[in-house]
Every structure is written in structure tokens, then in C-alpha cells.
mmCIF file of C-alpha atoms and ligand atoms in Angstrom:
data_model
loop_
_atom_site.group_PDB
_atom_site.id
_atom_site.type_symbol
_atom_site.label_atom_id
_atom_site.label_comp_id
_atom_site.label_asym_id
_atom_site.label_seq_id
_atom_site.Cartn_x
_atom_site.Cartn_y
_atom_site.Cartn_z
ATOM 1 C CA MET Q 199 -15.303 -7.693 19.855
ATOM 2 C CA LYS Q 200 -14.184 -8.533 16.340
ATOM 3 C CA THR Q 201 -16.227 -5.721 14.851
ATOM 4 C CA ASP Q 202 -14.894 -3.232 17.401
ATOM 5 C CA ARG Q 203 -11.369 -4.068 16.370
ATOM 6 C CA ALA Q 204 -12.125 -3.655 12.684
ATOM 7 C CA ASP Q 205 -14.001 -0.406 13.337
ATOM 8 C CA ILE Q 206 -11.214 1.053 15.470
ATOM 9 C CA LEU Q 207 -8.623 0.142 12.849
ATOM 10 C CA THR Q 208 -10.791 1.694 10.149
ATOM 11 C CA CYS Q 209 -11.148 4.954 12.126
ATOM 12 C CA LEU Q 210 -7.421 5.180 12.810
ATOM 13 C CA ARG Q 211 -6.413 4.326 9.274
ATOM 14 C CA ASN Q 212 -8.905 6.667 7.624
ATOM 15 C CA SER Q 213 -8.007 9.547 9.892
ATOM 16 C CA GLY Q 214 -4.244 9.209 9.443
ATOM 17 C CA ASP Q 215 -3.996 11.508 12.452
ATOM 18 C CA TYR Q 216 -4.816 11.406 16.166
ATOM 19 C CA VAL Q 217 -8.275 10.195 17.073
ATOM 20 C CA SER Q 218 -9.268 10.753 20.685
ATOM 21 C CA GLY Q 219 -10.463 7.893 22.867
ATOM 22 C CA GLN Q 220 -13.713 9.774 23.353
ATOM 23 C CA GLN Q 221 -14.301 10.069 19.600
ATOM 24 C CA LEU Q 222 -13.774 6.328 19.212
ATOM 25 C CA CYS Q 223 -16.210 5.627 22.072
ATOM 26 C CA ASP Q 224 -18.847 7.937 20.637
ATOM 27 C CA ARG Q 225 -18.515 6.698 17.102
ATOM 28 C CA LEU Q 226 -18.620 3.033 18.001
ATOM 29 C CA GLY Q 227 -20.840 3.152 21.060
ATOM 30 C CA VAL Q 228 -18.367 1.302 23.290
ATOM 31 C CA SER Q 229 -16.701 2.124 26.619
ATOM 32 C CA ARG Q 230 -13.274 3.750 27.138
ATOM 33 C CA THR Q 231 -12.038 0.480 28.639
ATOM 34 C CA ALA Q 232 -13.167 -1.465 25.557
ATOM 35 C CA VAL Q 233 -11.250 0.935 23.292
ATOM 36 C CA TRP Q 234 -8.173 0.721 25.492
ATOM 37 C CA LYS Q 235 -8.274 -3.087 25.451
ATOM 38 C CA VAL Q 236 -8.534 -3.226 21.662
ATOM 39 C CA ILE Q 237 -5.659 -0.753 21.239
ATOM 40 C CA ASN Q 238 -3.470 -2.901 23.507
ATOM 41 C CA GLN Q 239 -4.327 -6.041 21.589
ATOM 42 C CA LEU Q 240 -3.493 -4.349 18.302
ATOM 43 C CA LYS Q 241 -0.137 -3.213 19.713
ATOM 44 C CA GLU Q 242 0.622 -6.771 20.799
ATOM 45 C CA GLU Q 243 -0.052 -7.938 17.247
ATOM 46 C CA GLY Q 244 2.572 -5.535 15.927
ATOM 47 C CA TYR Q 245 0.562 -2.435 14.999
ATOM 48 C CA ARG Q 246 2.503 0.687 16.014
ATOM 49 C CA ILE Q 247 -0.045 2.966 17.640
ATOM 50 C CA GLU Q 248 1.028 6.170 19.373
ATOM 51 C CA SER Q 249 -0.977 7.278 22.389
ATOM 52 C CA VAL Q 250 -0.591 10.926 23.372
ATOM 53 C CA SER Q 251 -2.544 12.397 26.265
ATOM 54 C CA ARG Q 252 -5.269 14.853 25.251
ATOM 55 C CA LYS Q 253 -4.716 13.973 21.565
ATOM 56 C CA GLY Q 254 -5.578 10.315 21.454
ATOM 57 C CA TYR Q 255 -4.352 7.465 19.296
ATOM 58 C CA ARG Q 256 -2.578 7.475 15.961
ATOM 59 C CA LEU Q 257 -1.790 4.486 13.739
ATOM 60 C CA VAL Q 258 1.860 4.898 12.791
ATOM 61 C CA GLU Q 259 2.482 1.609 11.039
ATOM 62 C CA SER Q 260 0.785 -1.707 10.381
ATOM 63 C CA PRO Q 261 2.842 -4.891 10.560
ATOM 64 C CA ALA Q 262 4.001 -6.082 7.133
ATOM 65 C CA ASP Q 263 1.486 -8.793 6.283
ATOM 66 C CA VAL Q 264 -1.187 -9.024 8.957
ATOM 67 C CA TYR Q 265 -3.904 -11.309 7.744
ATOM 68 C CA SER Q 266 -6.857 -11.479 10.063
ATOM 69 C CA GLN Q 267 -10.575 -10.865 10.179
ATOM 70 C CA SER Q 268 -10.155 -7.311 11.511
ATOM 71 C CA GLU Q 269 -7.310 -6.357 9.211
ATOM 72 C CA ILE Q 270 -9.320 -7.378 6.154
ATOM 73 C CA ALA Q 271 -12.672 -6.035 7.366
ATOM 74 C CA SER Q 272 -11.125 -2.689 8.321
ATOM 75 C CA ARG Q 273 -9.912 -2.203 4.755
ATOM 76 C CA LEU Q 274 -13.140 -2.928 2.870
ATOM 77 C CA HIS Q 275 -14.935 -0.158 1.005
ATOM 78 C CA THR Q 276 -17.310 -2.419 -0.880
ATOM 79 C CA LYS Q 277 -21.105 -2.335 -0.774
ATOM 80 C CA TRP Q 278 -21.638 -6.109 -0.615
ATOM 81 C CA ALA Q 279 -18.508 -8.062 -1.524
ATOM 82 C CA GLY Q 280 -16.889 -9.423 1.633
ATOM 83 C CA ARG Q 281 -19.098 -7.418 3.980
ATOM 84 C CA ASN Q 282 -20.172 -10.655 5.656
ATOM 85 C CA LEU Q 283 -16.737 -12.104 6.278
ATOM 86 C CA HIS Q 284 -15.553 -15.385 7.813
ATOM 87 C CA PHE Q 285 -11.854 -15.852 8.471
ATOM 88 C CA PHE Q 286 -10.208 -19.174 9.306
ATOM 89 C CA GLU Q 287 -6.562 -19.802 10.169
ATOM 90 C CA SER Q 288 -6.980 -23.185 8.528
ATOM 91 C CA THR Q 289 -9.757 -24.992 6.735
ATOM 92 C CA GLY Q 290 -10.175 -27.887 4.325
ATOM 93 C CA SER Q 291 -11.250 -25.727 1.417
ATOM 94 C CA THR Q 292 -13.070 -22.387 1.376
ATOM 95 C CA ASN Q 293 -15.538 -23.483 -1.355
ATOM 96 C CA PRO Q 294 -17.437 -26.056 0.782
ATOM 97 C CA ASP Q 295 -17.381 -23.626 3.741
ATOM 98 C CA ALA Q 296 -18.954 -20.920 1.598
ATOM 99 C CA LYS Q 297 -21.566 -23.360 0.289
ATOM 100 C CA ARG Q 298 -22.499 -24.291 3.829
ATOM 101 C CA PHE Q 299 -22.918 -20.632 4.823
ATOM 102 C CA ALA Q 300 -24.961 -20.000 1.685
ATOM 103 C CA GLU Q 301 -27.196 -22.966 2.446
ATOM 104 C CA GLU Q 302 -27.745 -21.533 5.920
ATOM 105 C CA GLY Q 303 -29.075 -18.389 4.243
ATOM 106 C CA GLU Q 304 -26.109 -16.008 4.497
ATOM 107 C CA PRO Q 305 -26.283 -13.108 2.045
ATOM 108 C CA HIS Q 306 -24.966 -12.286 -1.416
ATOM 109 C CA GLY Q 307 -21.305 -11.331 -1.065
ATOM 110 C CA THR Q 308 -20.574 -13.568 1.948
ATOM 111 C CA THR Q 309 -16.869 -14.340 1.827
ATOM 112 C CA VAL Q 310 -14.771 -17.059 3.446
ATOM 113 C CA VAL Q 311 -11.042 -16.402 3.763
ATOM 114 C CA ALA Q 312 -8.402 -18.832 5.018
ATOM 115 C CA ASP Q 313 -4.718 -18.485 5.742
ATOM 116 C CA ARG Q 314 -4.224 -22.143 4.804
ATOM 117 C CA GLN Q 315 -6.204 -24.902 3.106
ATOM 118 C CA THR Q 316 -5.561 -28.539 3.872
ATOM 119 C CA ALA Q 317 -7.558 -29.776 0.864
ATOM 120 C CA GLY Q 318 -7.517 -26.895 -1.654
ATOM 121 C CA ARG Q 319 -9.283 -27.841 -4.863
ATOM 122 C CA GLY Q 320 -9.083 -27.097 -8.560
ATOM 123 C CA ARG Q 321 -11.340 -28.049 -11.444
ATOM 124 C CA ARG Q 322 -12.213 -31.686 -12.161
ATOM 125 C CA GLY Q 323 -11.128 -32.942 -8.753
ATOM 126 C CA ARG Q 324 -7.595 -31.539 -9.040
ATOM 127 C CA SER Q 325 -5.864 -30.105 -6.012
ATOM 128 C CA TRP Q 326 -4.657 -26.571 -5.250
ATOM 129 C CA GLU Q 327 -1.428 -26.257 -3.300
ATOM 130 C CA SER Q 328 -2.324 -24.072 -0.282
ATOM 131 C CA PRO Q 329 0.437 -23.465 2.275
ATOM 132 C CA ALA Q 330 0.005 -21.138 5.281
ATOM 133 C CA GLY Q 331 1.240 -17.548 5.492
ATOM 134 C CA LYS Q 332 1.966 -17.089 1.785
ATOM 135 C CA SER Q 333 -1.160 -16.919 -0.294
ATOM 136 C CA VAL Q 334 -4.693 -15.635 -0.598
ATOM 137 C CA TYR Q 335 -7.490 -18.216 -0.557
ATOM 138 C CA PHE Q 336 -11.060 -17.057 -0.495
ATOM 139 C CA THR Q 337 -14.514 -17.943 -1.765
ATOM 140 C CA ILE Q 338 -17.344 -15.516 -2.368
ATOM 141 C CA VAL Q 339 -21.035 -16.398 -2.483
ATOM 142 C CA VAL Q 340 -23.211 -14.745 -5.129
ATOM 143 C CA ARG Q 341 -26.954 -15.055 -5.360
ATOM 144 C CA PRO Q 342 -27.643 -14.200 -8.972
ATOM 145 C CA HIS Q 343 -30.978 -13.762 -10.672
ATOM 146 C CA PHE Q 344 -30.165 -15.793 -13.732
ATOM 147 C CA SER Q 345 -30.494 -19.285 -15.086
ATOM 148 C CA PRO Q 346 -27.777 -21.912 -14.493
ATOM 149 C CA ASP Q 347 -26.550 -21.775 -18.101
ATOM 150 C CA LYS Q 348 -25.033 -18.334 -17.388
ATOM 151 C CA ALA Q 349 -23.083 -19.568 -14.386
ATOM 152 C CA SER Q 350 -19.829 -20.339 -16.190
ATOM 153 C CA MET Q 351 -19.480 -16.648 -17.062
ATOM 154 C CA ILE Q 352 -18.854 -15.890 -13.388
ATOM 155 C CA THR Q 353 -15.496 -17.649 -13.698
ATOM 156 C CA LEU Q 354 -14.517 -15.153 -16.401
ATOM 157 C CA VAL Q 355 -15.910 -12.246 -14.394
ATOM 158 C CA MET Q 356 -13.779 -13.280 -11.416
ATOM 159 C CA ALA Q 357 -10.708 -13.821 -13.597
ATOM 160 C CA LEU Q 358 -11.014 -10.272 -14.914
ATOM 161 C CA ALA Q 359 -11.456 -8.841 -11.404
ATOM 162 C CA VAL Q 360 -8.435 -10.693 -10.019
ATOM 163 C CA ALA Q 361 -6.277 -9.686 -12.989
ATOM 164 C CA GLU Q 362 -7.254 -6.014 -12.570
ATOM 165 C CA ALA Q 363 -6.448 -6.149 -8.847
ATOM 166 C CA ILE Q 364 -3.086 -7.838 -9.375
ATOM 167 C CA SER Q 365 -2.060 -5.305 -12.000
ATOM 168 C CA GLU Q 366 -3.139 -2.439 -9.776
ATOM 169 C CA VAL Q 367 -1.405 -3.671 -6.606
ATOM 170 C CA THR Q 368 1.786 -5.122 -8.098
ATOM 171 C CA GLY Q 369 2.253 -3.283 -11.389
ATOM 172 C CA LEU Q 370 2.739 -6.696 -13.049
ATOM 173 C CA GLU Q 371 1.087 -7.555 -16.316
ATOM 174 C CA ALA Q 372 -1.571 -10.089 -15.377
ATOM 175 C CA GLY Q 373 -2.783 -12.170 -18.306
ATOM 176 C CA ILE Q 374 -5.764 -14.494 -18.397
ATOM 177 C CA LYS Q 375 -5.480 -18.024 -19.693
ATOM 178 C CA TRP Q 376 -9.047 -18.822 -20.696
ATOM 179 C CA PRO Q 377 -11.187 -19.412 -18.821
ATOM 180 C CA ASN Q 378 -9.932 -19.357 -15.258
ATOM 181 C CA ASP Q 379 -6.204 -18.934 -14.737
ATOM 182 C CA ILE Q 380 -4.187 -15.799 -14.230
ATOM 183 C CA VAL Q 381 -0.671 -15.925 -15.555
ATOM 184 C CA VAL Q 382 2.285 -13.639 -15.104
ATOM 185 C CA ASN Q 383 5.240 -14.053 -17.461
ATOM 186 C CA GLY Q 384 3.749 -17.300 -18.765
ATOM 187 C CA LYS Q 385 3.293 -18.939 -15.360
ATOM 188 C CA LYS Q 386 0.239 -19.527 -13.247
ATOM 189 C CA VAL Q 387 -0.311 -17.361 -10.146
ATOM 190 C CA VAL Q 388 -4.064 -17.789 -9.686
ATOM 191 C CA GLY Q 389 -6.622 -20.565 -9.992
ATOM 192 C CA ILE Q 390 -10.378 -20.043 -9.867
ATOM 193 C CA LEU Q 391 -13.042 -22.655 -9.176
ATOM 194 C CA THR Q 392 -16.696 -21.721 -9.579
ATOM 195 C CA GLU Q 393 -19.432 -24.055 -8.376
ATOM 196 C CA LEU Q 394 -23.154 -23.820 -8.803
ATOM 197 C CA SER Q 395 -25.995 -24.796 -6.534
ATOM 198 C CA MET Q 396 -29.434 -25.176 -8.100
ATOM 199 C CA THR Q 397 -32.865 -24.884 -6.590
ATOM 200 C CA PRO Q 398 -34.528 -28.229 -5.745
ATOM 201 C CA GLU Q 399 -36.606 -27.935 -8.960
ATOM 202 C CA MET Q 400 -33.226 -27.773 -10.770
ATOM 203 C CA ASN Q 401 -34.223 -24.964 -13.071
ATOM 204 C CA GLU Q 402 -32.890 -21.938 -11.239
ATOM 205 C CA THR Q 403 -29.599 -20.848 -9.750
ATOM 206 C CA GLN Q 404 -29.829 -20.853 -5.988
ATOM 207 C CA PHE Q 405 -26.332 -19.521 -5.451
ATOM 208 C CA LEU Q 406 -22.848 -19.705 -6.881
ATOM 209 C CA VAL Q 407 -19.541 -19.834 -5.106
ATOM 210 C CA ALA Q 408 -16.379 -18.545 -6.754
ATOM 211 C CA GLY Q 409 -13.180 -19.724 -5.072
ATOM 212 C CA VAL Q 410 -9.819 -18.099 -5.728
ATOM 213 C CA GLY Q 411 -6.249 -19.060 -4.830
ATOM 214 C CA VAL Q 412 -3.433 -16.549 -5.411
ATOM 215 C CA ASN Q 413 0.250 -17.366 -4.877
ATOM 216 C CA VAL Q 414 1.506 -14.172 -3.253
ATOM 217 C CA ASN Q 415 4.688 -14.353 -1.172
ATOM 218 C CA GLN Q 416 6.413 -17.626 -2.149
ATOM 219 C CA ASP Q 417 10.134 -16.820 -2.430
ATOM 220 C CA SER Q 418 11.167 -19.371 -5.017
ATOM 221 C CA ALA Q 419 10.050 -22.266 -7.190
ATOM 222 C CA GLU Q 420 11.415 -24.715 -4.588
ATOM 223 C CA GLU Q 421 8.422 -23.860 -2.417
ATOM 224 C CA PHE Q 422 6.082 -25.483 -4.947
ATOM 225 C CA PRO Q 423 5.712 -29.244 -5.300
ATOM 226 C CA GLU Q 424 7.828 -30.779 -8.041
ATOM 227 C CA GLU Q 425 4.953 -31.359 -10.473
ATOM 228 C CA ILE Q 426 4.014 -27.668 -10.733
ATOM 229 C CA ARG Q 427 7.465 -26.121 -10.336
ATOM 230 C CA ASN Q 428 7.715 -25.257 -14.029
ATOM 231 C CA THR Q 429 4.238 -23.835 -14.425
ATOM 232 C CA ALA Q 430 3.587 -22.046 -11.096
ATOM 233 C CA THR Q 431 4.891 -18.729 -9.839
ATOM 234 C CA SER Q 432 4.088 -16.130 -7.163
ATOM 235 C CA LEU Q 433 3.630 -12.372 -7.245
ATOM 236 C CA LYS Q 434 6.754 -11.967 -5.115
ATOM 237 C CA MET Q 435 8.840 -14.127 -7.448
ATOM 238 C CA GLU Q 436 7.765 -12.011 -10.416
ATOM 239 C CA ALA Q 437 7.834 -8.555 -8.817
ATOM 240 C CA GLY Q 438 10.796 -9.039 -6.494
ATOM 241 C CA CYS Q 439 9.024 -7.790 -3.370
ATOM 242 C CA SER Q 440 6.362 -9.042 -0.951
ATOM 243 C CA PHE Q 441 2.786 -7.850 -0.801
ATOM 244 C CA ALA Q 442 0.332 -7.392 2.069
ATOM 245 C CA ARG Q 443 -2.319 -10.028 1.437
ATOM 246 C CA ALA Q 444 -5.089 -8.000 3.084
ATOM 247 C CA VAL Q 445 -4.449 -5.139 0.661
ATOM 248 C CA LEU Q 446 -4.577 -7.443 -2.344
ATOM 249 C CA LEU Q 447 -7.725 -9.177 -1.118
ATOM 250 C CA GLU Q 448 -9.463 -5.850 -0.553
ATOM 251 C CA ARG Q 449 -8.664 -4.788 -4.112
ATOM 252 C CA ILE Q 450 -9.861 -8.125 -5.550
ATOM 253 C CA LEU Q 451 -13.189 -7.815 -3.720
ATOM 254 C CA ALA Q 452 -13.584 -4.202 -4.858
ATOM 255 C CA TRP Q 453 -12.888 -5.104 -8.512
ATOM 256 C CA PHE Q 454 -15.146 -8.145 -8.306
ATOM 257 C CA GLU Q 455 -18.008 -6.009 -7.052
ATOM 258 C CA GLU Q 456 -17.528 -3.558 -9.899
ATOM 259 C CA VAL Q 457 -17.163 -6.176 -12.617
ATOM 260 C CA TYR Q 458 -20.003 -8.354 -11.300
ATOM 261 C CA ASP Q 459 -22.384 -5.393 -11.150
ATOM 262 C CA ALA Q 460 -21.498 -4.569 -14.770
ATOM 263 C CA PHE Q 461 -22.123 -8.203 -15.760
ATOM 264 C CA GLU Q 462 -25.485 -8.234 -13.990
ATOM 265 C CA GLN Q 463 -26.781 -5.345 -16.078
ATOM 266 C CA THR Q 464 -26.708 -7.359 -19.290
ATOM 267 C CA LEU Q 465 -26.250 -10.918 -17.980
ATOM 268 C CA ASP Q 466 -23.549 -11.449 -20.534
ATOM 269 C CA LEU Q 467 -20.002 -10.245 -21.098
ATOM 270 C CA SER Q 468 -20.820 -7.576 -23.679
ATOM 271 C CA GLY Q 469 -19.622 -4.798 -21.383
ATOM 272 C CA LEU Q 470 -16.502 -6.678 -20.269
ATOM 273 C CA LYS Q 471 -15.417 -8.628 -23.349
ATOM 274 C CA GLU Q 472 -12.914 -6.035 -24.531
ATOM 275 C CA ARG Q 473 -11.217 -5.771 -21.148
ATOM 276 C CA TYR Q 474 -11.099 -9.565 -20.842
ATOM 277 C CA GLU Q 475 -9.688 -9.997 -24.344
ATOM 278 C CA ASN Q 476 -7.011 -7.377 -23.746
ATOM 279 C CA ARG Q 477 -5.661 -9.698 -21.077
ATOM 280 C CA LEU Q 478 -6.233 -12.961 -22.916
ATOM 281 C CA VAL Q 479 -3.014 -14.890 -23.502
ATOM 282 C CA GLY Q 480 -2.532 -16.898 -26.677
ATOM 283 C CA ARG Q 481 -4.941 -14.823 -28.725
ATOM 284 C CA ASP Q 482 -4.488 -15.302 -32.468
ATOM 285 C CA ALA Q 483 -1.948 -18.015 -31.713
ATOM 286 C CA VAL Q 484 -2.204 -21.777 -32.056
ATOM 287 C CA VAL Q 485 -3.613 -23.469 -28.978
ATOM 288 C CA ARG Q 486 -4.301 -27.069 -28.104
ATOM 289 C CA VAL Q 487 -7.790 -27.684 -26.787
ATOM 290 C CA LEU Q 488 -7.783 -30.511 -24.250
ATOM 291 C CA ASP Q 489 -11.390 -31.554 -24.745
ATOM 292 C CA PRO Q 490 -12.210 -34.832 -22.998
ATOM 293 C CA ALA Q 491 -14.224 -35.735 -26.120
ATOM 294 C CA GLY Q 492 -11.116 -35.352 -28.309
ATOM 295 C CA GLU Q 493 -8.121 -32.997 -28.358
ATOM 296 C CA TYR Q 494 -7.373 -30.704 -31.290
ATOM 297 C CA ASN Q 495 -5.309 -27.688 -32.341
ATOM 298 C CA GLY Q 496 -6.695 -24.395 -33.536
ATOM 299 C CA ILE Q 497 -6.211 -20.652 -33.547
ATOM 300 C CA SER Q 498 -7.686 -18.813 -30.572
ATOM 301 C CA ARG Q 499 -9.764 -15.849 -31.757
ATOM 302 C CA GLY Q 500 -10.915 -14.438 -28.432
ATOM 303 C CA ILE Q 501 -14.232 -14.942 -26.670
ATOM 304 C CA ASN Q 502 -17.856 -14.317 -27.546
ATOM 305 C CA GLU Q 503 -20.358 -12.472 -25.383
ATOM 306 C CA THR Q 504 -21.258 -15.556 -23.401
ATOM 307 C CA GLY Q 505 -17.668 -16.407 -22.543
ATOM 308 C CA GLU Q 506 -16.965 -19.275 -24.926
ATOM 309 C CA LEU Q 507 -13.523 -19.367 -26.556
ATOM 310 C CA ILE Q 508 -13.662 -19.002 -30.333
ATOM 311 C CA VAL Q 509 -11.260 -21.464 -31.938
ATOM 312 C CA GLU Q 510 -10.628 -21.899 -35.667
ATOM 313 C CA LYS Q 511 -9.771 -25.536 -36.121
ATOM 314 C CA GLU Q 512 -6.375 -26.199 -37.637
ATOM 315 C CA ASP Q 513 -7.688 -28.953 -39.876
ATOM 316 C CA GLY Q 514 -9.862 -26.381 -41.649
ATOM 317 C CA SER Q 515 -13.104 -27.977 -40.488
ATOM 318 C CA GLY Q 516 -14.471 -24.683 -39.200
ATOM 319 C CA THR Q 517 -14.814 -22.573 -36.071
ATOM 320 C CA VAL Q 518 -15.784 -24.045 -32.702
ATOM 321 C CA LEU Q 519 -17.097 -22.376 -29.603
ATOM 322 C CA VAL Q 520 -15.329 -23.975 -26.661
ATOM 323 C CA TYR Q 521 -17.471 -24.119 -23.542
ATOM 324 C CA ALA Q 522 -15.638 -23.439 -20.277
ATOM 325 C CA GLY Q 523 -16.941 -26.347 -18.236
ATOM 326 C CA GLU Q 524 -14.650 -29.259 -18.953
ATOM 327 C CA VAL Q 525 -11.900 -27.962 -21.142
ATOM 328 C CA SER Q 526 -8.299 -26.794 -20.648
ATOM 329 C CA VAL Q 527 -6.305 -24.912 -23.238
ATOM 330 C CA ARG Q 528 -2.544 -24.993 -23.747
ATOM 331 C CA GLY Q 529 -0.118 -23.026 -25.856
ATOM 332 C CA LEU Q 530 1.547 -25.310 -28.351
ATOM 333 C CA TYR Q 531 4.966 -24.907 -26.734
ATOM 334 C CA GLY Q 532 4.142 -24.807 -23.032
ATOM 335 C CA TYR Q 533 1.614 -23.923 -20.400
ATOM 336 C CA THR Q 534 0.392 -20.735 -22.081
HETATM 337 P P1 ATP A 167 -4.937 -25.976 -16.252
HETATM 338 O O1 ATP A 167 -4.083 -25.122 -15.395
HETATM 339 O O2 ATP A 167 -4.338 -27.283 -16.571
HETATM 340 O O3 ATP A 167 -5.560 -25.286 -17.402
HETATM 341 P P2 ATP A 167 -7.316 -26.054 -14.701
HETATM 342 O O4 ATP A 167 -7.658 -24.671 -15.020
HETATM 343 O O5 ATP A 167 -8.313 -27.105 -14.986
HETATM 344 O O6 ATP A 167 -6.032 -26.547 -15.402
HETATM 345 P P3 ATP A 167 -7.239 -25.449 -11.944
HETATM 346 O O7 ATP A 167 -8.452 -26.072 -11.458
HETATM 347 O O8 ATP A 167 -7.220 -23.971 -12.123
HETATM 348 O O9 ATP A 167 -6.773 -26.172 -13.230
HETATM 349 O O10 ATP A 167 -6.023 -25.773 -10.980
HETATM 350 C C1 ATP A 167 -5.571 -27.036 -10.649
HETATM 351 C C2 ATP A 167 -4.209 -27.309 -11.268
HETATM 352 O O11 ATP A 167 -3.304 -26.217 -11.026
HETATM 353 C C3 ATP A 167 -3.499 -28.505 -10.611
HETATM 354 O O12 ATP A 167 -3.765 -29.676 -11.317
HETATM 355 C C4 ATP A 167 -2.005 -28.148 -10.663
HETATM 356 O O13 ATP A 167 -1.461 -28.518 -11.891
HETATM 357 C C5 ATP A 167 -1.994 -26.658 -10.634
HETATM 358 N N1 ATP A 167 -1.734 -26.080 -9.276
HETATM 359 C C6 ATP A 167 -2.087 -26.581 -8.067
HETATM 360 N N2 ATP A 167 -1.753 -25.742 -7.083
HETATM 361 C C7 ATP A 167 -1.159 -24.667 -7.667
HETATM 362 C C8 ATP A 167 -0.609 -23.455 -7.177
HETATM 363 N N3 ATP A 167 -0.599 -23.135 -5.886
HETATM 364 N N4 ATP A 167 -0.105 -22.595 -8.084
HETATM 365 C C9 ATP A 167 -0.113 -22.861 -9.409
HETATM 366 N N5 ATP A 167 -0.618 -23.984 -9.935
HETATM 367 C C10 ATP A 167 -1.154 -24.883 -9.081
#
């Protein structure tokens, strides 16, 4: 049933004109009654669909921000990203869900989307604020053919994809705060958490999950908890208008597929470094590296081809390559 709905929506949207009931039946191999039932359900959900005898059905308007399995699936044009899609109204966190599906053998590109997370997570056990109806939360499974030491680059690959999608959909300038945050006007709109699962022999990557949270339609800072009010923002707060989450998610998955495929050709960031660095915030400026082994200041000089941040230490003791795993970076006078 779910697939029928997505397929019918896809046909109507792609056609932009009337599609006869018979055409829908033939194309999807379902009965006239099945088509009629789906059309009625869609109308109840707020889709405006015109039915004209002898012409068929035409999608006049989609409701503003429908976020459902069929709405998302009907928009996808990807080869593998999101093609195997799970949608939950609410879940603890999409990363463990995706890991479970991956462990059960689901394919490369499997994606878990939720409207709300009750235990959204960030790096190092931090939490990710995940209210219902406002944001995009999803996790994608990738089954790479590379060794675990390359895994941290996927965080940068995802960051680039999300930044490209946000710029395309909203027109906002989406910057990347190395390695995993997207910022707009100096505030954080996106967090990314990548986790790795190794083979039992511990020498190969079994799969990776990359989880993403995007603040989309929050109206004001008051909607965020006190402790992040000064550092967090939403796309709506920055652009002044709301966005359809399904549209944004479709673009993120499309960009991720493109950027990931480019990464896979070389298994490093050589083909993507320039694009990533063009979005890097705090480049050639003084940053504070919050390394658990000892904090220090230095000048950020961009990234190398394996995704480490190149930092010239302020005390003149040389250049360090900062590895993404455990480290956060701050501008000297604020979050970026
Ligand atoms: P940092 O942002 O300090 O560099 P990080 O990259 O390690 O940290 P993440 O794992 O990306 O952090 O995200 C978790 C942190 O993000 C939380 O500790 C909190 O400060 C902040 N945060 C939590 N929820 C949101 C949200 N919805 N929007 C923006 N920031 C959030």
C-alpha cells in the first residue's frame, strides 16, 4: 500500500497534468479501486487532487510540509540513497535504528527518517534537541569498501552534501565548521554523527551510519533550550520563510549520493577538498582546538586530503593535523 501511494504521487507530480485512472492502473499493476482509495486518502491528508471524468487525476497542490514515507519516497530520484526507506513518527534516535537495519542485512543507502527523536544524540554522548514537526532527522547506512581509518571522512562528505542542499533549497550561505557542523550566519543549523561498525575480525568496515539533524522550521530562538539559544538557529529563522522538509531531505540525499560516489573513486577528499574548503568557516583565522589531551590556539589553514584540519600552532611550535574523532574547534570570539 505504501509503495502504491508513493508511486501514484510520483506519477501525478511528474506528469503535472491529468493522468487517467487506467494509466495509473496499468503503470502500477493495481486495480481501479486501489487507485481510487489511494487518491481519497491523499485528499484527506490535504493534497488537492482534481478528478475530471474521462481525463483522470491531476495534482494541483501538495500541503505545505507533508512529511511521510510516501511524500519522501515519491520525490526521490537517487540510485541508492534513501531507496530503502523507513519512516517513523517518533523514535529514540535514528542512528541505532539504522544500525539495527544494517545488522539485519539491509542494503547500502538504507535510510531511517523520523519526525521526532526522543533521545537524539551528538558526538561524545551529547544530546541533539529533536522536537516534532520542525526538523529533519535521518540516518543513512553506507557499506563502503575501505578500511576503518577512512571512516571519519564520511562525516566531511556528509557535511558537504548537506551544505550544498541547504544552499540550493534556501539560498542561504551554508558554512561548515570542521568537521561536522553546518552554520548559517555564525550559528549551528545542522549536526552530524557518524558511527562505524567493524567486522568481527575488527580489521574491516562492515558498515557506517551517518546521522543528520537539521533545524528547519523553528520560528524563534525561544524554541531552543536555554543552553543552546545563543549558538543554534533554524533555516526559517535565517531565511524568513518555512521550507518543506521532504524537499530538503530529497536534495540532501541526492547531494550525498553524488558526493559519496566522488569520494569512493579515490577514497580520499582530493576531488572534494576545494568545495569543502570554500565553505569552511574560520579559515586563516585563529581557532581554539578543544583537544581532550590539551587545548591550544592556532591558525586554521584548511584541510588535507584525508580530512584532517591543518592548524599552525600559535606558540610557534609547528603545524598540527587535527584528527576529527574527538576534537571540537571554536572561533576565538564565539561559536565559529
Ligand atoms: P560543537 O558544536 O561543540 O563543536 P560537536 O560537533 O561535538 O560540538 P554535535 O555532536 O554536533 O557537537 O552536537 C551536539 C551539541 O550541539 C550539543 O552539545 C549542543 O550544544 C548542541 N545542540 C543540541 N541540539 C541542537 C540543535 N537542535 N541545534 C543546534 N545545536 C544543538
